[in-house]
Coordinates of C-alpha atoms and ligand atoms in Angstrom, one line a residue:
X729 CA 13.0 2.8 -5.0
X730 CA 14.2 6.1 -6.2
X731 CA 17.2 7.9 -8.2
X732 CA 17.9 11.1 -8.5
X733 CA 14.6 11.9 -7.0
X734 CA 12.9 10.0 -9.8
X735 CA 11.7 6.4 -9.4
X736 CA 13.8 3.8 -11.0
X737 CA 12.0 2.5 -14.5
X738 CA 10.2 -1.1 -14.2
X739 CA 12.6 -2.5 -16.7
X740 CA 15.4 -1.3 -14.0
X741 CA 13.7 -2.9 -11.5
X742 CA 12.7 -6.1 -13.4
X743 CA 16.3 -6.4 -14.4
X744 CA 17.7 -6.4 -10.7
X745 CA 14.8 -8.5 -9.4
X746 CA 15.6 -11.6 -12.0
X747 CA 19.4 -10.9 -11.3
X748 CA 19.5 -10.8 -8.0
X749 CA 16.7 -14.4 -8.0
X750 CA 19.0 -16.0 -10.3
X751 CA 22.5 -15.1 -8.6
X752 CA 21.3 -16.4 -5.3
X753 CA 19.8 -19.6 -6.7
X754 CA 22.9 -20.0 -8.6
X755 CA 24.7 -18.7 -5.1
X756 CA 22.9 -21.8 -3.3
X757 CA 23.5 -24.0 -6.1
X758 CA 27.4 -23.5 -5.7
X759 CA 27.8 -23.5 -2.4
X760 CA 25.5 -26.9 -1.6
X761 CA 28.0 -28.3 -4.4
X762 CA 31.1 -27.0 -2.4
X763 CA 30.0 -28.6 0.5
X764 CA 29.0 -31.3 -0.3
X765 CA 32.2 -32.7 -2.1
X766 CA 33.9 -31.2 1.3
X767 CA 31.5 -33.6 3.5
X768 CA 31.9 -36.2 1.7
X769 CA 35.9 -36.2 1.5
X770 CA 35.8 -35.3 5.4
X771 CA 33.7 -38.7 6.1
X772 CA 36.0 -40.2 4.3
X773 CA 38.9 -39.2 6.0
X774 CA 36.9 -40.0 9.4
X775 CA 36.2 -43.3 8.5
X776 CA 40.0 -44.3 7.5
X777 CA 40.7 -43.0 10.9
X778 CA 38.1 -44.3 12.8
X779 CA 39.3 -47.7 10.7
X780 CA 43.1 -47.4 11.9
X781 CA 42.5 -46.7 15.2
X782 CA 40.3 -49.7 15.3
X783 CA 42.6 -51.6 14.3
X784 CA 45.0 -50.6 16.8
X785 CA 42.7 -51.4 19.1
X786 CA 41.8 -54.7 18.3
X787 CA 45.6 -55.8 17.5
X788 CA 46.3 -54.5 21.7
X789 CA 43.1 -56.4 23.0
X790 CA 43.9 -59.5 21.4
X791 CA 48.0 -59.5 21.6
X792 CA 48.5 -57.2 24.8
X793 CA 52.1 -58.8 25.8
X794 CA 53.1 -59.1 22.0
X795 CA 54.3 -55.6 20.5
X796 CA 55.1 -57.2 16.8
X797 CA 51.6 -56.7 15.5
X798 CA 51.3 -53.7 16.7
X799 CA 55.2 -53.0 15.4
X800 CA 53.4 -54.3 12.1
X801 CA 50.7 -51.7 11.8
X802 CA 52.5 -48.7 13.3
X803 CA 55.9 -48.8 11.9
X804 CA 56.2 -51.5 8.6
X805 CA 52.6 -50.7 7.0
X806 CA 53.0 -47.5 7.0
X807 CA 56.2 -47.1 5.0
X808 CA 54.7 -49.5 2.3
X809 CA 53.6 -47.6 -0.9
X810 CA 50.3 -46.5 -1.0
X811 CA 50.1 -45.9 2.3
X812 CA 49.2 -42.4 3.7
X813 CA 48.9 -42.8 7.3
X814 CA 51.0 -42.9 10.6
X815 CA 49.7 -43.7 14.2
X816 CA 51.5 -43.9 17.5
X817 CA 50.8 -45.1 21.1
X818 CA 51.5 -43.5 24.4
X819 CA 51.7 -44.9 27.6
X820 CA 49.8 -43.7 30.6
X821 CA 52.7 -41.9 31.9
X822 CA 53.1 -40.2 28.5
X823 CA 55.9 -41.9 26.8
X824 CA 55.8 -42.5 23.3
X825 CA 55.7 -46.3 23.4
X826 CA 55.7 -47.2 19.4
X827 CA 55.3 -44.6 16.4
X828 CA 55.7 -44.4 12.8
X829 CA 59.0 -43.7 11.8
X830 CA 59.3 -40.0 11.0
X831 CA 56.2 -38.7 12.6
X832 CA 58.2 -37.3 15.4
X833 CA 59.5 -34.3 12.6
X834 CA 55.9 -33.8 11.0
X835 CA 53.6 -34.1 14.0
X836 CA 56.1 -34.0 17.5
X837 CA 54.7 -36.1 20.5
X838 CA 52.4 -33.5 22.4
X839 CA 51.5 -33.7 25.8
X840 CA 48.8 -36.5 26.2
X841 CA 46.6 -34.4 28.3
X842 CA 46.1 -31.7 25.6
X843 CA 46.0 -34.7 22.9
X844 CA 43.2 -36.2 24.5
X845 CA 41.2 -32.7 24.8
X846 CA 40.8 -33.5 21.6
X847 CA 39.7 -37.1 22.1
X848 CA 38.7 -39.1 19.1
X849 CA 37.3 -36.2 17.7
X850 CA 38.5 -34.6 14.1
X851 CA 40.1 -31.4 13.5
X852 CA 38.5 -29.9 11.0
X853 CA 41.2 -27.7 9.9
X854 CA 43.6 -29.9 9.0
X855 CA 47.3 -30.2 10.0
X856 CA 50.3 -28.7 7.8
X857 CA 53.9 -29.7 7.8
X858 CA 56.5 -30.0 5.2
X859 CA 53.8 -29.0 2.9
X860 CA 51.6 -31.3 3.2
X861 CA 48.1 -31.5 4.8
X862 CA 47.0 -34.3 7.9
X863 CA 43.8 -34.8 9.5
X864 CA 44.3 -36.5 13.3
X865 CA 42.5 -38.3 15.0
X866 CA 43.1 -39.4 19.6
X867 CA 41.7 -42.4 21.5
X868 CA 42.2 -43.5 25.0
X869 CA 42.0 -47.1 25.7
X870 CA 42.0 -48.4 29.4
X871 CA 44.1 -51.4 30.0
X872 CA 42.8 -53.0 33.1
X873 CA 39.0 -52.4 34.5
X874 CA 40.3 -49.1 37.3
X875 CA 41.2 -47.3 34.4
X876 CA 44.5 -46.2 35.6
X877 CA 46.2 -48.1 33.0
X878 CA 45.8 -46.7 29.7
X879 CA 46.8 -46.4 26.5
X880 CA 46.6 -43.1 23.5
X881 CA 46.7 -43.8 20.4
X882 CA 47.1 -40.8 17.7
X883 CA 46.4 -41.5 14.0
X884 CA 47.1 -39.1 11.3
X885 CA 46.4 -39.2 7.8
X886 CA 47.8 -37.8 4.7
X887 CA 45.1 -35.9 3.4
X888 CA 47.0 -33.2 0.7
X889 CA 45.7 -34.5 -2.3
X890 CA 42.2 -34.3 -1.1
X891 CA 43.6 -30.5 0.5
X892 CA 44.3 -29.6 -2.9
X893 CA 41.7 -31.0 -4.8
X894 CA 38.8 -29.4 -2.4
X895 CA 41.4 -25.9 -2.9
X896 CA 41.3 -26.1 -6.8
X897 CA 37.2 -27.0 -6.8
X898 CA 36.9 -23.6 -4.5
X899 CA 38.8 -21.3 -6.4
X900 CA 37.0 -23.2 -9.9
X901 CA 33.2 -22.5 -8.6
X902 CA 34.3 -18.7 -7.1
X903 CA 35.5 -17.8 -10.6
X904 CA 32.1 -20.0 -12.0
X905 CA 30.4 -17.8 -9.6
X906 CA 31.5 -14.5 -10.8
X907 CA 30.9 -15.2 -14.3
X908 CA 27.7 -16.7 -13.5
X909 CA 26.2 -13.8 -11.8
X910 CA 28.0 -11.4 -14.3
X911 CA 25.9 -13.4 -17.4
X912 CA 22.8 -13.3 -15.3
X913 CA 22.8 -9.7 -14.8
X914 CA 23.2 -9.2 -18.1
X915 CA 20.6 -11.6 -19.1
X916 CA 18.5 -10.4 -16.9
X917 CA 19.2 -6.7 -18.2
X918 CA 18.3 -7.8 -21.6
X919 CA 15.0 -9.9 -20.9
X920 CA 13.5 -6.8 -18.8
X921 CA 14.4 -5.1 -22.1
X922 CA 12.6 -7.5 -24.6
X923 CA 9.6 -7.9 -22.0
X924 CA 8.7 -4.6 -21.5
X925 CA 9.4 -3.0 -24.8
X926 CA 5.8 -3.0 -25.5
X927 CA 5.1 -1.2 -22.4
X928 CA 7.3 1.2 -23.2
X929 CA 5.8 2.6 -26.6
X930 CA 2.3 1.8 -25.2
X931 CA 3.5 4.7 -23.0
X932 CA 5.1 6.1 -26.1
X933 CA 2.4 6.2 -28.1
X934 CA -0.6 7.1 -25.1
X935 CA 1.3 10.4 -24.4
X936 CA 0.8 11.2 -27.9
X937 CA -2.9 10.4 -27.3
X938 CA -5.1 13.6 -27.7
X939 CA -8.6 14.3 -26.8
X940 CA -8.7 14.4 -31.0
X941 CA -7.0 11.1 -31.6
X942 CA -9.7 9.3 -28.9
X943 CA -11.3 7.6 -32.3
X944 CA -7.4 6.0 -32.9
X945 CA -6.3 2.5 -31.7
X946 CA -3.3 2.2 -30.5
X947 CA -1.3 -0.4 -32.4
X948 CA 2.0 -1.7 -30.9
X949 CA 2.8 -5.7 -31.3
X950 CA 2.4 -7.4 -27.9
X951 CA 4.7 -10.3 -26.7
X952 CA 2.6 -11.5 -24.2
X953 CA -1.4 -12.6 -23.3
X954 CA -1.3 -9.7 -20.5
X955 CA -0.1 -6.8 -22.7
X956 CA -2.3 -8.1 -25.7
X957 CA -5.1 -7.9 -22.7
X958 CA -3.8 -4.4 -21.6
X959 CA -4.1 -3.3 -24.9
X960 CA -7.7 -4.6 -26.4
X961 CA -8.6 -3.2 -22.8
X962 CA -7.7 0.0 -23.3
X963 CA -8.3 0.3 -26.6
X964 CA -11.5 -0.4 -26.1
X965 CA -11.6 1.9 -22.7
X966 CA -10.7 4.2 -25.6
X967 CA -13.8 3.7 -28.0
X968 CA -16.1 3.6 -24.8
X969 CA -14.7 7.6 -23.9
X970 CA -14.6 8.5 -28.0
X971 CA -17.9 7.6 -27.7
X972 CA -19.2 9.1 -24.5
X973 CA -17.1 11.9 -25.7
X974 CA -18.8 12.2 -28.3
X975 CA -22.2 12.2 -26.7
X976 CA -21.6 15.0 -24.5
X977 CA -20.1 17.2 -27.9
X978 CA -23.8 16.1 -29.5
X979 CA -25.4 16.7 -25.8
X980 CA -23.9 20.3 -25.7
X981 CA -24.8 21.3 -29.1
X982 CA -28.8 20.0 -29.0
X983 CA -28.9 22.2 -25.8
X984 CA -27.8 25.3 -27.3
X985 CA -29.7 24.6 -30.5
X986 CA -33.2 23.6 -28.6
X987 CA -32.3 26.9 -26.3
X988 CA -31.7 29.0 -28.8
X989 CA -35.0 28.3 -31.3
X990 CA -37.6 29.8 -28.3
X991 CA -34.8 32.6 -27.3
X992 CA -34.5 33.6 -30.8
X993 CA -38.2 33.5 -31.1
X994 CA -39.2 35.5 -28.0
X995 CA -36.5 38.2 -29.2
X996 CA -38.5 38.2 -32.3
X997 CA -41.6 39.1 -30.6
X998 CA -40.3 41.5 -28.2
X999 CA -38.7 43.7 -31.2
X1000 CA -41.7 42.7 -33.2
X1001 CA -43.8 44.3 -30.3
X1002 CA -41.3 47.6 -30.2
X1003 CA -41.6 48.2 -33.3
X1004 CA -45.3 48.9 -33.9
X1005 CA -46.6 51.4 -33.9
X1006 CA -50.2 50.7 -31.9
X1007 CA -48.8 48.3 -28.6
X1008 CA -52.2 48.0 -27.7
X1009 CA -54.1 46.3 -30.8
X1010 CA -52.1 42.6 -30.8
X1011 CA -50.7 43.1 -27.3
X1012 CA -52.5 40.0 -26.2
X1013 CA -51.4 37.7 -29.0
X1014 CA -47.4 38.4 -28.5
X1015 CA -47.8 37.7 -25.0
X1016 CA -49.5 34.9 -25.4
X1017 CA -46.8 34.1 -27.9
X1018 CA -44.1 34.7 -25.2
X1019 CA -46.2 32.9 -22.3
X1020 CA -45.9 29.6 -24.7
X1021 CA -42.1 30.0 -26.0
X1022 CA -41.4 30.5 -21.9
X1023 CA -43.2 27.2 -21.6
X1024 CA -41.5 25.4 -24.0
X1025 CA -37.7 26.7 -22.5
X1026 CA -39.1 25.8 -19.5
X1027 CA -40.3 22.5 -19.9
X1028 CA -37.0 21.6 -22.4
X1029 CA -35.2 23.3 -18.6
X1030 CA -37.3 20.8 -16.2
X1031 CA -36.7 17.7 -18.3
X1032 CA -32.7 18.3 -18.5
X1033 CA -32.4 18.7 -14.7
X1034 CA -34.4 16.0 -14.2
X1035 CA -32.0 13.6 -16.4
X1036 CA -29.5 15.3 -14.7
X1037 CA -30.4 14.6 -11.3
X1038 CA -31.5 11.2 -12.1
X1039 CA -27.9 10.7 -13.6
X1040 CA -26.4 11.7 -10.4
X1041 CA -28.8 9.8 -8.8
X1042 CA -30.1 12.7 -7.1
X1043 CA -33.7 11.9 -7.6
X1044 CA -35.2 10.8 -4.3
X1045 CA -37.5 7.4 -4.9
X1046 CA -40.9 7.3 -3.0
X1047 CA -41.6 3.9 -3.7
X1048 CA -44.8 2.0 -2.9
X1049 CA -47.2 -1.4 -3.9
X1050 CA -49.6 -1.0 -6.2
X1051 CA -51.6 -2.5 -9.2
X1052 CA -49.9 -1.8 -12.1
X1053 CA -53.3 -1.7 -14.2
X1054 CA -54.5 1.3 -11.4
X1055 CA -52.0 3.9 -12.9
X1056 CA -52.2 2.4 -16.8
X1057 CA -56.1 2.8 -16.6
X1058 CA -55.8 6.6 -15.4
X1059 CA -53.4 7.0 -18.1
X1060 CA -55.5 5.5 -20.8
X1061 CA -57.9 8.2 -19.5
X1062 CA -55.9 10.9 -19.9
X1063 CA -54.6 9.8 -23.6
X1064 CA -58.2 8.7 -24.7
X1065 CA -59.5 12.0 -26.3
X1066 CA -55.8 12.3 -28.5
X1067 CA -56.1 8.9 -29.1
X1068 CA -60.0 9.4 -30.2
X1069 CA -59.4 12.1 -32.6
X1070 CA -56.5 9.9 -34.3
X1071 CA -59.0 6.9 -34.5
X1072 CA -56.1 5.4 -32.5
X1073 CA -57.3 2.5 -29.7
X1074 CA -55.9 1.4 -26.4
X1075 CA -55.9 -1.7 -24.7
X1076 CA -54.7 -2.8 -21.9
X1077 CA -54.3 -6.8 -20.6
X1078 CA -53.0 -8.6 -17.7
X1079 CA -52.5 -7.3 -14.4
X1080 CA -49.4 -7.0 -11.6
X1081 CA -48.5 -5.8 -8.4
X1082 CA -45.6 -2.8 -8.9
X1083 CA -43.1 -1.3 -6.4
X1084 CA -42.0 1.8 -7.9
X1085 CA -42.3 5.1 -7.3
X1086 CA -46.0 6.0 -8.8
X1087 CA -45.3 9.3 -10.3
X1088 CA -42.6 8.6 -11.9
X1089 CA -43.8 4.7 -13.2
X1090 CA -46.7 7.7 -14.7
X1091 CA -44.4 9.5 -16.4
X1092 CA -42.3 6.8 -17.5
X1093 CA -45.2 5.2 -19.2
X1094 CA -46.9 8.6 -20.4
X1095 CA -44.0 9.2 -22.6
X1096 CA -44.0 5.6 -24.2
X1097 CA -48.0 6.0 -24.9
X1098 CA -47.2 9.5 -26.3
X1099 CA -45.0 8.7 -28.6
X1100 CA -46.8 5.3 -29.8
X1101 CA -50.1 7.7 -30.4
X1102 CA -47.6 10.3 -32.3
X1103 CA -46.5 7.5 -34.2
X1104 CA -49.2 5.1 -35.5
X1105 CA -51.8 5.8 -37.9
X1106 CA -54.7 6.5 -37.7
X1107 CA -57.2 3.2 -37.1
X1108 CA -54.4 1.2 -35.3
X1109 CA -54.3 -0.1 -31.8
X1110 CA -52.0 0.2 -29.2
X1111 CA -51.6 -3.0 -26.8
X1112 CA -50.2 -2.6 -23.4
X1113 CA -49.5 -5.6 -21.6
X1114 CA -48.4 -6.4 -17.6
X1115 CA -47.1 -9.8 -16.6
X1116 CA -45.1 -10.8 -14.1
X1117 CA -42.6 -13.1 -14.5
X1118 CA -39.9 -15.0 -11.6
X1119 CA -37.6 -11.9 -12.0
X1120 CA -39.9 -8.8 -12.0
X1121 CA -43.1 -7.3 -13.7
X1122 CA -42.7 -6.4 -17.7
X1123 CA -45.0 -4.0 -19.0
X1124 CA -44.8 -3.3 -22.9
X1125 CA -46.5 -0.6 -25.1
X1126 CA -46.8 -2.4 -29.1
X1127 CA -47.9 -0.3 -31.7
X1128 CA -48.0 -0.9 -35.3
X1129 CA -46.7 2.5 -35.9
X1130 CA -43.7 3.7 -38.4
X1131 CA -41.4 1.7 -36.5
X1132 CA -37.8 3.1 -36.2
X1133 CA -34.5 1.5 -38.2
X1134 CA -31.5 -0.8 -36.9
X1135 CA -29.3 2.1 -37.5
X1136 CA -31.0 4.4 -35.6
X1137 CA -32.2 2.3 -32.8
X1138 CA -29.2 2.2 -30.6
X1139 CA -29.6 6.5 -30.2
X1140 CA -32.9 6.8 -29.5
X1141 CA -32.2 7.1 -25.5
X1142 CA -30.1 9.9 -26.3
X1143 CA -30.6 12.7 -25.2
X1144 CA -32.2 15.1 -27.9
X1145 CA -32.1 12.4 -30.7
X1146 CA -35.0 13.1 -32.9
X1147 CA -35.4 10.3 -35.8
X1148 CA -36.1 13.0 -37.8
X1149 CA -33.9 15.4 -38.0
X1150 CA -35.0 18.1 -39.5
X1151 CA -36.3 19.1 -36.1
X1152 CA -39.2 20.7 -37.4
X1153 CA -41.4 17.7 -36.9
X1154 CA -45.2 18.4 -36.5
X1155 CA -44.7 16.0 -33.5
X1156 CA -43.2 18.8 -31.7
X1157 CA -40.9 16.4 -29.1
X1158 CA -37.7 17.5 -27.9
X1159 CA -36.2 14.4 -28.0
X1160 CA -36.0 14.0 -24.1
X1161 CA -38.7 11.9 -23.8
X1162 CA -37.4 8.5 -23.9
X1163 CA -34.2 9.9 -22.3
X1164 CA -36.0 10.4 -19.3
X1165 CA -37.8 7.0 -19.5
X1166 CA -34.7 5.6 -19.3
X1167 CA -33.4 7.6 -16.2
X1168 CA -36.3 6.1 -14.4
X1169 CA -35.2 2.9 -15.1
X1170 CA -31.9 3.2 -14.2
X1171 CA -33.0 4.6 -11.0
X1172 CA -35.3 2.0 -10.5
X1173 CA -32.3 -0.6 -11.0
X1174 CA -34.7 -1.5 -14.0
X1175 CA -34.3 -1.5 -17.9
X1176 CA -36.1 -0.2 -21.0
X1177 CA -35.5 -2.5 -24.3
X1178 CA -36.7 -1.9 -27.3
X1179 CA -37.7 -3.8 -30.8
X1180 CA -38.8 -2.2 -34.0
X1181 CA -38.9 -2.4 -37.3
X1182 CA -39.2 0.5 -39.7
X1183 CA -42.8 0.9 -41.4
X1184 CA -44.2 -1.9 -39.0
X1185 CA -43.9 -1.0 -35.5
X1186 CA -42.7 -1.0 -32.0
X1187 CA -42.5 -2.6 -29.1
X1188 CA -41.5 -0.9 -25.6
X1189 CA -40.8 -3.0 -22.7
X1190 CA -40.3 -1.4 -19.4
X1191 CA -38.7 -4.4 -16.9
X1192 CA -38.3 -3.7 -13.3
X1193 CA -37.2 -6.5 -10.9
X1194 CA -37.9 -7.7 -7.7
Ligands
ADP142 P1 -39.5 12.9 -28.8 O1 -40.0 13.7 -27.7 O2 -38.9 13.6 -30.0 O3 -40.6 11.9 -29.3 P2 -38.2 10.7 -27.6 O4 -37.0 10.7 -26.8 O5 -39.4 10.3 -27.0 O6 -38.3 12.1 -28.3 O7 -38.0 9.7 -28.9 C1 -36.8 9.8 -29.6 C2 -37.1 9.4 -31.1 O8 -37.4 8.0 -31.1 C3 -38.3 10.1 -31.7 O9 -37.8 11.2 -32.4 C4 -38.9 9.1 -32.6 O10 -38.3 9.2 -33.9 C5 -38.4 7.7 -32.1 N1 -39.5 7.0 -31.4 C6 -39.9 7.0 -30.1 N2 -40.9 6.2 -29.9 C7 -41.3 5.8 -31.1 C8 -42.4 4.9 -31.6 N3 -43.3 4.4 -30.7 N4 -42.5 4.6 -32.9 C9 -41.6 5.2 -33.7 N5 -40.6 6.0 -33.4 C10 -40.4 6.3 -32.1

């Protein structure tokens, strides 16, 4: 639906929807009322005929050589008050044979053969003459068994007060009509209004909206259970956005600032190295200092693409069976000399049967076992336990470390979220590791959870399902 090149509003459309419903219902309504009183006068008027000629009938069968019954019912009943009808009866040659007295000027003999076209069936139209209104009704009656002798009888009945009362019922429901479809457009007009005024400043206020106001809620007063929906939907839609929003602002400063530290430091070195004097006494230390500032930028580099790709669930999955305990027992291996010189112990318990992709279920766990060695004490023990349960195989990493708070806890899979944030942290993460542990996951159609408690531990579970 258009106007003017622009589609008509919903309220415009509500408005001629509910109109246009209610002025044919109340179109239907009128018209089966119409009709009905008109059926039910028109039976009426059938019967009384179908009645008189009856009678007729029955008077000729049973007095056939008498004519003063039939003189009864044709011409003296008639002229008595109340009644309404006249008849008369032709004979086979066409000759009016008896007839109420004045028919002949309202309703003139016709020819029998074009009276009996219409054979004891009703006009529906009726009559008129002298301003009034008749319904007719013809029968042919044979007198002996060959047929040739017959009889027609014509009835007609005064029907003008039922004429006129039908005439002042039509004109009464045309003009109900008109009203009634001019008060349900308005109606109509006004409940599209009401109903979808909340819509309309929910638009009002949303083109207001701002990638600034994201932490606002939009507040309008709702008058139904959809639009109070619409609105706690998209309110929170809103806070889901603020908050993703506000990620990617946290996302795109820790990159510059974690870029920028070795940058800044290599710069350092290089003018450090131009300006002394002798380039070849502490050549070797600066470019070892570069060597390990390129590693650093590099390895911050390797880790983002890999979230990245992972995100995008570009990260190809070579995924294969084998014992978890395999892979943890290699690992343990590879941690035990840090773990030795913190007086740190690892355990492992139970066993499983993992499909996963091995390198990265390595690096998954590597970072979970790093960062429970960076953060325990010295003399505690680190438990990892496998077990499979009906859904899939958990593994957790426990440690008794410094454990992390409530408030913090629902960051730590972001990316570059340091506990600390000083960010000079003799721990020397970037805060990518568990970001990436949780990329895995995701692209294992796994999960990481996570409880701690501040000063008594942690406990990292990695879940991935069958
Ligand atoms: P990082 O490389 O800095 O350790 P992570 O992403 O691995 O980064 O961890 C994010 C933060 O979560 C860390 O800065 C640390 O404060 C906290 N954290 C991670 N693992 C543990 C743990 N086992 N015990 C206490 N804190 C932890």
């Amino acid at each position: 639906m258009k106007k003017n090149g622009n589609y008509y509003s919903l309220s415009t459309k509500v408005a001629i929807s509910f109109s246009l419903l209610s002025s044919f219902i109340f179109s239907v309504s009128i018209l089966a009322l119409y009709f009905t009183l008109e059926y039910y006068i028109y039976h009426n008027n059938t019967n009384f005929l179908n009645n008189e000629i009856n009678i007729i009938e029955n008077i000729f069968k049973q007095h056939p050589d008498d004519a003063s019954a039939l003189k009864q019912e044709i011409i003296w009943e008639p002229g008595l008050s109340g009644s309404h009808y006249m008849a008369r009866i032709f004979k086979s040659n066409g000759e009016v044979f008896l007839e109420t007295p004045g028919m002949k000027k309202i309703m003139p003999a016709a020819n029998i053969n074009e009276l009996l076209t219409q054979n004891h069936s009703l006009l529906r139209a009726p009559l008129k003459a002298n301003h009034k209104y008749y319904r007719m009704m013809v029968k042919r009656l044979a007198i002996n068994d060959k047929e040739e002798k017959f009889i027609v009888i014509q009835v007609a009945a005064d029907i003008t007060h039922e004429y006129h009362l039908l005439q002042f019922y039509k004109n009464y429901l045309l003009i109900m009509l008109a009203v009634g479809i001019i008060l349900s457009s308005l109606l109509s007009y006004w409940m599209a209004q009401w109903l979808l005024k909340p819509l309309r400043q929910f638009i009002d206020k949303i083109t207001t909206q701002s990638i600034d106001t994201l932490d606002k809620q939009i507040i309008i007063h709702p008058n139904s259970d959809e639009m109070h929906r619409l609105l706690t939907e998209f309110n929170g839609m809103l806070e889901r956005i603020h908050r993703e929003y506000q990620k990617i602002q946290r996302f795109s400063s820790d990159v510059a600032h974690e870029l920028r530290t070795p940058l800044n430091n290599l710069l350092l070195i290089a003018e450090d190295y131009l300006a002394t004097t002798s380039h070849q006494e502490n050549s070797r230390e600066i470019f070892h200092s570069i060597i390990d500032e390129s590693n650093r930028l590099s390895k911050i580099i390797d880790q983002l693409l890999f979230i990245t790709q992972a995100d995008a669930m570009k990260v190809t999955l070579k995924k294969t069976t084998f014992p978890a305990s395999e892979e943890i027992k290699k690992l343990i291996e590879y941690f035990g000399i840090l773990a030795e010189t913190n007086h740190i112990q690892l355990n492992v318990a139970g066993e499983a049967t993992l499909v996963a992709d091995r390198t990265l279920f390595s690096q998954a766990l590597s970072n979970l076992l790093s960062n429970a060695i960076k953060y325990s004490p010295s003399g505690s023990v680190i438990e990892i336990t496998i077990h499979s349960t009906k859904t899939g195989v958990h593994i957790t990493v426990c440690d008794s470390g410094v454990g992390i708070s409530a408030t913090q806890l629902p960051y730590i899979f972001d990316r570059f979220y340091r506990v600390d944030e000083s960010r000079n942290t003799s721990t020397g993460g970037y805060g990518l590791g568990l970001s990436i542990v949780k990329s895995i996951m995701d692209i294992h159609d796994g999960e990481i959870r996570v409880e701690s408690e501040l000063g008594k531990g942690s406990r990292f579970t990695l879940l991935f399902y069958y």
